[in-house]
Structure formats: structure tokens, C-alpha cells
Amino acid sequence: MSDNLPPCPKCSCAYTYEMNTLVVCPECGHEWVPGEGDQATDSEERVVKDAVGNVLSDGDSVTVVKALKVKGSPSGIKAGTKVRNIRLIDGVDGHDIDCRIDGFGAMQLKSSVVKKA
């Protein structure tokens, strides 16, 4: 066993081990190829695009492009509703925008149903 294995790039655990050609972290389960792990995390910038292909970033304003049903609300979000100051997140089921919509409150949206305003 080699004593000079790099720490995990995700959680910085020092107890990594080799498995075939990969290095594995026992704490978080992250697997990477030695020498490529540090470069991949630096260049792994997540790009979120709207329905028409514009790149979104935190603080942007977007417009909803299709009517959305909202659970527990008799009326949904109408197409054309403007949403200000979005925040990009790693959400569940493709919901990658966290925002606050007037009349509905805090909500998560999919980037495929909005366009940059």
C-alpha cells in the first residue's frame, strides 16, 4: 500500500485508498483518478442554462415561460411572471433555481421553465 496518496478533494479526508486505477475516499465515497482529481474539481464549474440557452447566474431576473401548477394553490404561476434575484442550487429532480415569487413565497423552479429577463 502506498503512503503518499492525496487527500480527498471533496472532503479532505486523509484516509484514501487505491482501488484498481482509482483513488477512493472511505468517508464520502468520492472516486477519482490520481492527478486528475484536483484539476477536475477546479474546472467543474456548473453551468445552468434557461429554456432558450442563456447562461444563468446568481442574482439574475427571469421570466416564467409556461404556466405552472402549484400544489395547495387554486391558481398556479402564470406564464410571464417575473422572478427577481434567483439563486442557483443543486436541487432535487432538476429544480436548480431557488427564488421568492410574489404571492407564492419561497419556491424552487427548473431552469427549463424560465428565460432570462
Coordinates of C-alpha atoms in Angstrom, one line a residue:
M1 CA 0.0 0.0 0.0
S2 CA 1.3 3.4 -0.9
D3 CA 1.7 6.0 1.9
N4 CA 1.7 9.1 -0.5
L5 CA -1.9 9.1 -1.6
P6 CA -3.5 12.5 -1.9
P7 CA -6.4 13.5 0.4
C8 CA -9.9 13.5 -0.9
P9 CA -10.6 16.7 -3.0
K10 CA -14.3 16.8 -1.8
C11 CA -14.0 16.3 2.0
S12 CA -10.2 16.4 2.6
C13 CA -10.2 13.0 4.3
A14 CA -6.6 11.7 4.6
Y15 CA -7.6 8.0 4.7
T16 CA -7.9 7.5 0.9
Y17 CA -7.0 4.1 -0.7
E18 CA -6.4 2.7 -4.1
M19 CA -8.9 0.6 -6.0
N20 CA -7.5 -0.5 -9.4
T21 CA -6.7 2.8 -11.2
L22 CA -8.9 4.9 -8.9
V23 CA -8.3 6.5 -5.5
V24 CA -11.3 6.2 -3.2
C25 CA -12.4 8.2 -0.1
P26 CA -13.9 5.9 2.6
E27 CA -15.8 8.8 4.3
C28 CA -17.7 10.4 1.4
G29 CA -17.3 7.7 -1.3
H30 CA -15.8 10.0 -3.9
E31 CA -13.7 8.3 -6.5
W32 CA -11.1 9.9 -8.8
V33 CA -8.1 9.2 -11.0
P34 CA -4.9 10.3 -9.3
G35 CA -3.5 13.5 -10.8
E36 CA -6.8 14.4 -12.4
G37 CA -9.0 14.9 -9.3
D38 CA -7.7 18.3 -8.3
Q39 CA -8.0 19.7 -11.9
A40 CA -11.5 18.3 -12.4
T41 CA -12.9 20.0 -9.3
D42 CA -11.4 23.3 -10.3
S43 CA -12.7 23.2 -13.8
E44 CA -16.0 21.6 -12.9
E45 CA -18.0 24.9 -12.9
R46 CA -21.7 24.0 -13.1
V47 CA -23.4 25.9 -15.9
V48 CA -27.2 26.4 -15.7
K49 CA -29.0 27.4 -18.9
D50 CA -32.6 28.7 -19.3
A51 CA -35.2 27.4 -21.7
V52 CA -33.6 29.3 -24.7
G53 CA -30.0 28.5 -23.8
N54 CA -28.9 31.7 -22.0
V55 CA -26.5 31.0 -19.1
L56 CA -28.0 31.9 -15.7
S57 CA -26.1 33.2 -12.6
D58 CA -27.0 34.1 -9.1
G59 CA -28.9 37.4 -8.8
D60 CA -30.4 37.3 -12.3
S61 CA -34.0 38.1 -13.1
V62 CA -36.0 35.5 -15.0
T63 CA -39.5 35.2 -16.6
V64 CA -41.6 32.1 -16.3
V65 CA -42.3 30.8 -19.9
K66 CA -45.2 28.4 -19.2
A67 CA -48.0 28.2 -16.7
L68 CA -47.0 26.1 -13.6
K69 CA -49.3 24.3 -11.2
V70 CA -48.6 24.9 -7.5
K71 CA -49.6 22.3 -5.0
G72 CA -52.0 23.7 -2.5
S73 CA -52.9 26.8 -4.6
P74 CA -56.1 27.2 -6.6
S75 CA -54.2 29.3 -9.2
G76 CA -50.8 28.4 -10.4
I77 CA -47.9 30.6 -11.6
K78 CA -48.9 32.3 -14.9
A79 CA -46.6 32.4 -17.9
G80 CA -44.9 35.8 -18.0
T81 CA -44.4 36.1 -14.2
K82 CA -41.2 37.9 -13.5
V83 CA -38.9 36.5 -10.7
R84 CA -36.1 38.6 -9.4
N85 CA -32.9 37.7 -7.6
I86 CA -32.6 34.0 -8.3
R87 CA -30.1 31.7 -6.6
L88 CA -28.7 28.6 -8.3
I89 CA -28.7 25.4 -6.2
D90 CA -28.2 21.7 -6.6
G91 CA -31.9 20.8 -6.0
V92 CA -33.9 17.7 -6.2
D93 CA -35.4 16.4 -9.5
G94 CA -33.8 19.1 -11.7
H95 CA -35.1 22.0 -9.6
D96 CA -32.0 24.2 -9.8
I97 CA -33.3 27.7 -9.1
D98 CA -34.2 28.9 -5.6
C99 CA -36.3 32.1 -5.6
R100 CA -39.1 34.0 -4.0
I101 CA -42.2 34.7 -6.0
D102 CA -44.7 37.4 -5.0
G103 CA -47.9 35.9 -3.9
F104 CA -46.4 32.4 -3.5
G105 CA -43.3 32.8 -1.3
A106 CA -40.1 30.7 -1.4
M107 CA -40.0 28.2 -4.2
Q108 CA -37.7 26.1 -6.4
L109 CA -38.0 26.1 -10.2
K110 CA -36.5 24.2 -13.0
S111 CA -34.3 26.2 -15.4
S112 CA -36.2 24.7 -18.3
V113 CA -39.3 26.7 -17.5
V114 CA -37.7 30.1 -17.3
K115 CA -35.9 32.5 -19.6
K116 CA -33.5 35.3 -18.6
A117 CA -35.2 38.7 -18.4

